Amino acid sequence: MDGCLFCEIAAGERPACVVLDDEVAAAFLDTRPVFKGHVLVVPRGHVETLPDLPAEEVGPFFARVQAVARAVEAGTGAAGTFVAMNNRISQSVPHLHVHVVPRNRKDGLRGFFWPRVKYDGDAEIEDYAARIRAALNEPPHL
């Protein structure tokens, strides 16, 4: 869709620190992360909300979300993840996106009052992305 930030990122027309890019989805680091390693997963095709995603695409899309959640934990050393999405309300970009946020006990995240952090620069952003990309290529630990 013309003018959609996430469509432009998925198409490679706008820079982003991409950690996953395939025929189903793109995933990239959030530029305003709750915690470092916060990833957004978006479907490749433009849809605004989860109800707009065709039923046959839900499973493949959430398989990518699941893989990214594993990779965020492994790549950042987090104890877990917070996985969430908004549909219209509080949705800053009108393109379906799932937040995968690394979590640790006593990390300060309470309810929906999310603190925001900043990366120390491009090198740190790329380091987080590289660790998550590498973890995406590892088999799941069962």
PDB file of C-alpha atoms in Angstrom:
ATOM      1  CA  MET A   1       0.000   0.000   0.000  1.00  0.00           C
ATOM      2  CA  ASP A   2       1.368   3.382  -0.969  1.00  0.00           C
ATOM      3  CA  GLY A   3       2.586   5.427   1.959  1.00  0.00           C
ATOM      4  CA  CYS A   4       2.518   2.577   4.497  1.00  0.00           C
ATOM      5  CA  LEU A   5       5.701   2.657   6.556  1.00  0.00           C
ATOM      6  CA  PHE A   6       5.656  -1.084   7.272  1.00  0.00           C
ATOM      7  CA  CYS A   7       4.928  -2.004   3.645  1.00  0.00           C
ATOM      8  CA  GLU A   8       7.933   0.119   2.644  1.00  0.00           C
ATOM      9  CA  ILE A   9      10.145  -1.616   5.218  1.00  0.00           C
ATOM     10  CA  ALA A  10       8.925  -5.074   4.114  1.00  0.00           C
ATOM     11  CA  ALA A  11       9.639  -4.150   0.488  1.00  0.00           C
ATOM     12  CA  GLY A  12      13.151  -2.947   1.359  1.00  0.00           C
ATOM     13  CA  GLU A  13      12.282   0.601   0.306  1.00  0.00           C
ATOM     14  CA  ARG A  14      12.900   2.092   3.761  1.00  0.00           C
ATOM     15  CA  PRO A  15      15.780   1.234   6.061  1.00  0.00           C
ATOM     16  CA  ALA A  16      15.204  -0.949   9.093  1.00  0.00           C
ATOM     17  CA  CYS A  17      17.190  -3.415  11.132  1.00  0.00           C
ATOM     18  CA  VAL A  18      15.566  -6.549   9.701  1.00  0.00           C
ATOM     19  CA  VAL A  19      15.823  -9.862  11.556  1.00  0.00           C
ATOM     20  CA  LEU A  20      13.462 -11.962   9.396  1.00  0.00           C
ATOM     21  CA  ASP A  21      12.381 -11.520   5.806  1.00  0.00           C
ATOM     22  CA  ASP A  22      10.500 -14.199   3.879  1.00  0.00           C
ATOM     23  CA  GLU A  23       7.428 -14.608   1.693  1.00  0.00           C
ATOM     24  CA  VAL A  24       5.047 -14.459   4.684  1.00  0.00           C
ATOM     25  CA  ALA A  25       6.431 -11.812   7.024  1.00  0.00           C
ATOM     26  CA  ALA A  26       9.108  -9.301   7.816  1.00  0.00           C
ATOM     27  CA  ALA A  27      10.417  -8.664  11.323  1.00  0.00           C
ATOM     28  CA  PHE A  28      12.580  -5.760  12.396  1.00  0.00           C
ATOM     29  CA  LEU A  29      13.732  -3.971  15.523  1.00  0.00           C
ATOM     30  CA  ASP A  30      11.367  -1.324  16.854  1.00  0.00           C
ATOM     31  CA  THR A  31      12.989   2.109  16.655  1.00  0.00           C
ATOM     32  CA  ARG A  32      11.413   3.017  20.006  1.00  0.00           C
ATOM     33  CA  PRO A  33      11.853  -0.227  21.927  1.00  0.00           C
ATOM     34  CA  VAL A  34      10.300  -0.983  25.277  1.00  0.00           C
ATOM     35  CA  PHE A  35      13.513  -2.955  25.922  1.00  0.00           C
ATOM     36  CA  LYS A  36      16.467  -3.525  23.619  1.00  0.00           C
ATOM     37  CA  GLY A  37      15.719  -6.391  21.250  1.00  0.00           C
ATOM     38  CA  HIS A  38      12.019  -5.392  20.855  1.00  0.00           C
ATOM     39  CA  VAL A  39      10.925  -6.717  17.452  1.00  0.00           C
ATOM     40  CA  LEU A  40       7.889  -5.944  15.280  1.00  0.00           C
ATOM     41  CA  VAL A  41       6.584  -8.769  13.079  1.00  0.00           C
ATOM     42  CA  VAL A  42       4.435  -7.693  10.117  1.00  0.00           C
ATOM     43  CA  PRO A  43       2.683  -9.652   7.386  1.00  0.00           C
ATOM     44  CA  ARG A  44       4.181  -9.015   3.968  1.00  0.00           C
ATOM     45  CA  GLY A  45       0.801  -8.092   2.465  1.00  0.00           C
ATOM     46  CA  HIS A  46      -0.897  -4.956   3.710  1.00  0.00           C
ATOM     47  CA  VAL A  47      -3.658  -5.546   6.231  1.00  0.00           C
ATOM     48  CA  GLU A  48      -4.583  -3.109   8.957  1.00  0.00           C
ATOM     49  CA  THR A  49      -5.750  -5.433  11.743  1.00  0.00           C
ATOM     50  CA  LEU A  50      -5.800  -9.095  12.732  1.00  0.00           C
ATOM     51  CA  PRO A  51      -9.430  -9.516  11.608  1.00  0.00           C
ATOM     52  CA  ASP A  52      -8.322  -8.321   8.148  1.00  0.00           C
ATOM     53  CA  LEU A  53      -5.684 -11.066   7.794  1.00  0.00           C
ATOM     54  CA  PRO A  54      -7.085 -13.869   5.597  1.00  0.00           C
ATOM     55  CA  ALA A  55      -7.745 -17.022   7.632  1.00  0.00           C
ATOM     56  CA  GLU A  56      -5.316 -19.111   5.570  1.00  0.00           C
ATOM     57  CA  GLU A  57      -2.503 -16.657   6.401  1.00  0.00           C
ATOM     58  CA  VAL A  58      -3.014 -16.635  10.187  1.00  0.00           C
ATOM     59  CA  GLY A  59      -1.161 -19.913  10.855  1.00  0.00           C
ATOM     60  CA  PRO A  60       1.894 -19.149   8.702  1.00  0.00           C
ATOM     61  CA  PHE A  61       2.095 -15.609  10.087  1.00  0.00           C
ATOM     62  CA  PHE A  62       1.931 -16.718  13.717  1.00  0.00           C
ATOM     63  CA  ALA A  63       4.514 -19.432  13.034  1.00  0.00           C
ATOM     64  CA  ARG A  64       6.862 -16.498  12.244  1.00  0.00           C
ATOM     65  CA  VAL A  65       5.784 -14.685  15.420  1.00  0.00           C
ATOM     66  CA  GLN A  66       6.506 -17.870  17.397  1.00  0.00           C
ATOM     67  CA  ALA A  67       9.946 -18.231  15.794  1.00  0.00           C
ATOM     68  CA  VAL A  68      10.774 -14.583  16.519  1.00  0.00           C
ATOM     69  CA  ALA A  69       9.661 -14.978  20.157  1.00  0.00           C
ATOM     70  CA  ARG A  70      12.074 -17.913  20.532  1.00  0.00           C
ATOM     71  CA  ALA A  71      14.833 -15.964  18.818  1.00  0.00           C
ATOM     72  CA  VAL A  72      14.342 -12.834  20.919  1.00  0.00           C
ATOM     73  CA  GLU A  73      14.724 -14.897  24.101  1.00  0.00           C
ATOM     74  CA  ALA A  74      17.767 -16.750  22.794  1.00  0.00           C
ATOM     75  CA  GLY A  75      19.368 -13.766  21.111  1.00  0.00           C
ATOM     76  CA  THR A  76      19.011 -11.362  24.012  1.00  0.00           C
ATOM     77  CA  GLY A  77      19.321 -13.796  26.914  1.00  0.00           C
ATOM     78  CA  ALA A  78      15.861 -12.757  28.123  1.00  0.00           C
ATOM     79  CA  ALA A  79      13.928 -14.966  30.531  1.00  0.00           C
ATOM     80  CA  GLY A  80      10.775 -14.599  28.428  1.00  0.00           C
ATOM     81  CA  THR A  81       8.864 -12.350  26.055  1.00  0.00           C
ATOM     82  CA  PHE A  82       5.775 -10.199  26.008  1.00  0.00           C
ATOM     83  CA  VAL A  83       3.879 -10.715  22.731  1.00  0.00           C
ATOM     84  CA  ALA A  84       1.104  -8.248  21.903  1.00  0.00           C
ATOM     85  CA  MET A  85      -0.741  -6.351  19.204  1.00  0.00           C
ATOM     86  CA  ASN A  86      -3.218  -3.532  18.960  1.00  0.00           C
ATOM     87  CA  ASN A  87      -6.097  -3.349  16.526  1.00  0.00           C
ATOM     88  CA  ARG A  88      -6.735   0.286  15.583  1.00  0.00           C
ATOM     89  CA  ILE A  89      -6.689   1.736  19.124  1.00  0.00           C
ATOM     90  CA  SER A  90      -3.068   2.536  20.094  1.00  0.00           C
ATOM     91  CA  GLN A  91      -1.911   1.188  16.717  1.00  0.00           C
ATOM     92  CA  SER A  92       0.659   3.793  15.670  1.00  0.00           C
ATOM     93  CA  VAL A  93       1.031   2.398  12.134  1.00  0.00           C
ATOM     94  CA  PRO A  94      -2.147   1.129  10.425  1.00  0.00           C
ATOM     95  CA  HIS A  95      -0.521  -2.153   9.335  1.00  0.00           C
ATOM     96  CA  LEU A  96      -0.919  -5.308  11.429  1.00  0.00           C
ATOM     97  CA  HIS A  97       2.147  -5.749  13.624  1.00  0.00           C
ATOM     98  CA  VAL A  98       2.974  -7.957  16.566  1.00  0.00           C
ATOM     99  CA  HIS A  99       5.321  -6.701  19.273  1.00  0.00           C
ATOM    100  CA  VAL A 100       7.799  -9.250  20.638  1.00  0.00           C
ATOM    101  CA  VAL A 101       9.425  -7.674  23.678  1.00  0.00           C
ATOM    102  CA  PRO A 102      12.191  -9.362  25.680  1.00  0.00           C
ATOM    103  CA  ARG A 103      11.308  -9.662  29.381  1.00  0.00           C
ATOM    104  CA  ASN A 104      13.112 -10.406  32.607  1.00  0.00           C
ATOM    105  CA  ARG A 105      11.871 -10.493  36.177  1.00  0.00           C
ATOM    106  CA  LYS A 106      11.819  -7.077  37.833  1.00  0.00           C
ATOM    107  CA  ASP A 107      12.512  -5.331  34.499  1.00  0.00           C
ATOM    108  CA  GLY A 108      10.185  -2.476  35.431  1.00  0.00           C
ATOM    109  CA  LEU A 109       7.383  -3.217  32.956  1.00  0.00           C
ATOM    110  CA  ARG A 110       4.063  -2.857  34.732  1.00  0.00           C
ATOM    111  CA  GLY A 111       0.687  -3.062  33.066  1.00  0.00           C
ATOM    112  CA  PHE A 112       0.496  -1.018  29.919  1.00  0.00           C
ATOM    113  CA  PHE A 113       2.680   1.892  31.004  1.00  0.00           C
ATOM    114  CA  TRP A 114       5.622   0.958  28.849  1.00  0.00           C
ATOM    115  CA  PRO A 115       8.914   2.693  29.396  1.00  0.00           C
ATOM    116  CA  ARG A 116      10.953   3.305  26.261  1.00  0.00           C
ATOM    117  CA  VAL A 117      14.706   2.962  25.923  1.00  0.00           C
ATOM    118  CA  LYS A 118      17.172   4.042  23.256  1.00  0.00           C
ATOM    119  CA  TYR A 119      19.934   2.113  21.580  1.00  0.00           C
ATOM    120  CA  ASP A 120      23.402   3.580  22.075  1.00  0.00           C
ATOM    121  CA  GLY A 121      23.860   3.833  18.306  1.00  0.00           C
ATOM    122  CA  ASP A 122      23.789   1.913  15.038  1.00  0.00           C
ATOM    123  CA  ALA A 123      26.408  -0.598  16.198  1.00  0.00           C
ATOM    124  CA  GLU A 124      24.296  -1.624  19.180  1.00  0.00           C
ATOM    125  CA  ILE A 125      21.146  -1.856  17.031  1.00  0.00           C
ATOM    126  CA  GLU A 126      22.942  -4.112  14.553  1.00  0.00           C
ATOM    127  CA  ASP A 127      24.381  -6.229  17.384  1.00  0.00           C
ATOM    128  CA  TYR A 128      20.878  -6.944  18.744  1.00  0.00           C
ATOM    129  CA  ALA A 129      19.555  -7.673  15.252  1.00  0.00           C
ATOM    130  CA  ALA A 130      22.467 -10.014  14.464  1.00  0.00           C
ATOM    131  CA  ARG A 131      21.953 -11.979  17.681  1.00  0.00           C
ATOM    132  CA  ILE A 132      18.238 -12.415  16.983  1.00  0.00           C
ATOM    133  CA  ARG A 133      18.883 -13.352  13.320  1.00  0.00           C
ATOM    134  CA  ALA A 134      21.407 -15.970  14.455  1.00  0.00           C
ATOM    135  CA  ALA A 135      18.952 -17.384  16.981  1.00  0.00           C
ATOM    136  CA  LEU A 136      16.280 -17.677  14.257  1.00  0.00           C
ATOM    137  CA  ASN A 137      18.582 -20.124  12.477  1.00  0.00           C
ATOM    138  CA  GLU A 138      19.002 -22.350  15.535  1.00  0.00           C
ATOM    139  CA  PRO A 139      16.674 -25.313  16.081  1.00  0.00           C
ATOM    140  CA  PRO A 140      14.168 -24.833  18.932  1.00  0.00           C
ATOM    141  CA  HIS A 141      15.224 -26.191  22.302  1.00  0.00           C
ATOM    142  CA  LEU A 142      12.652 -28.736  23.391  1.00  0.00           C
TER     143      LEU A 142
END
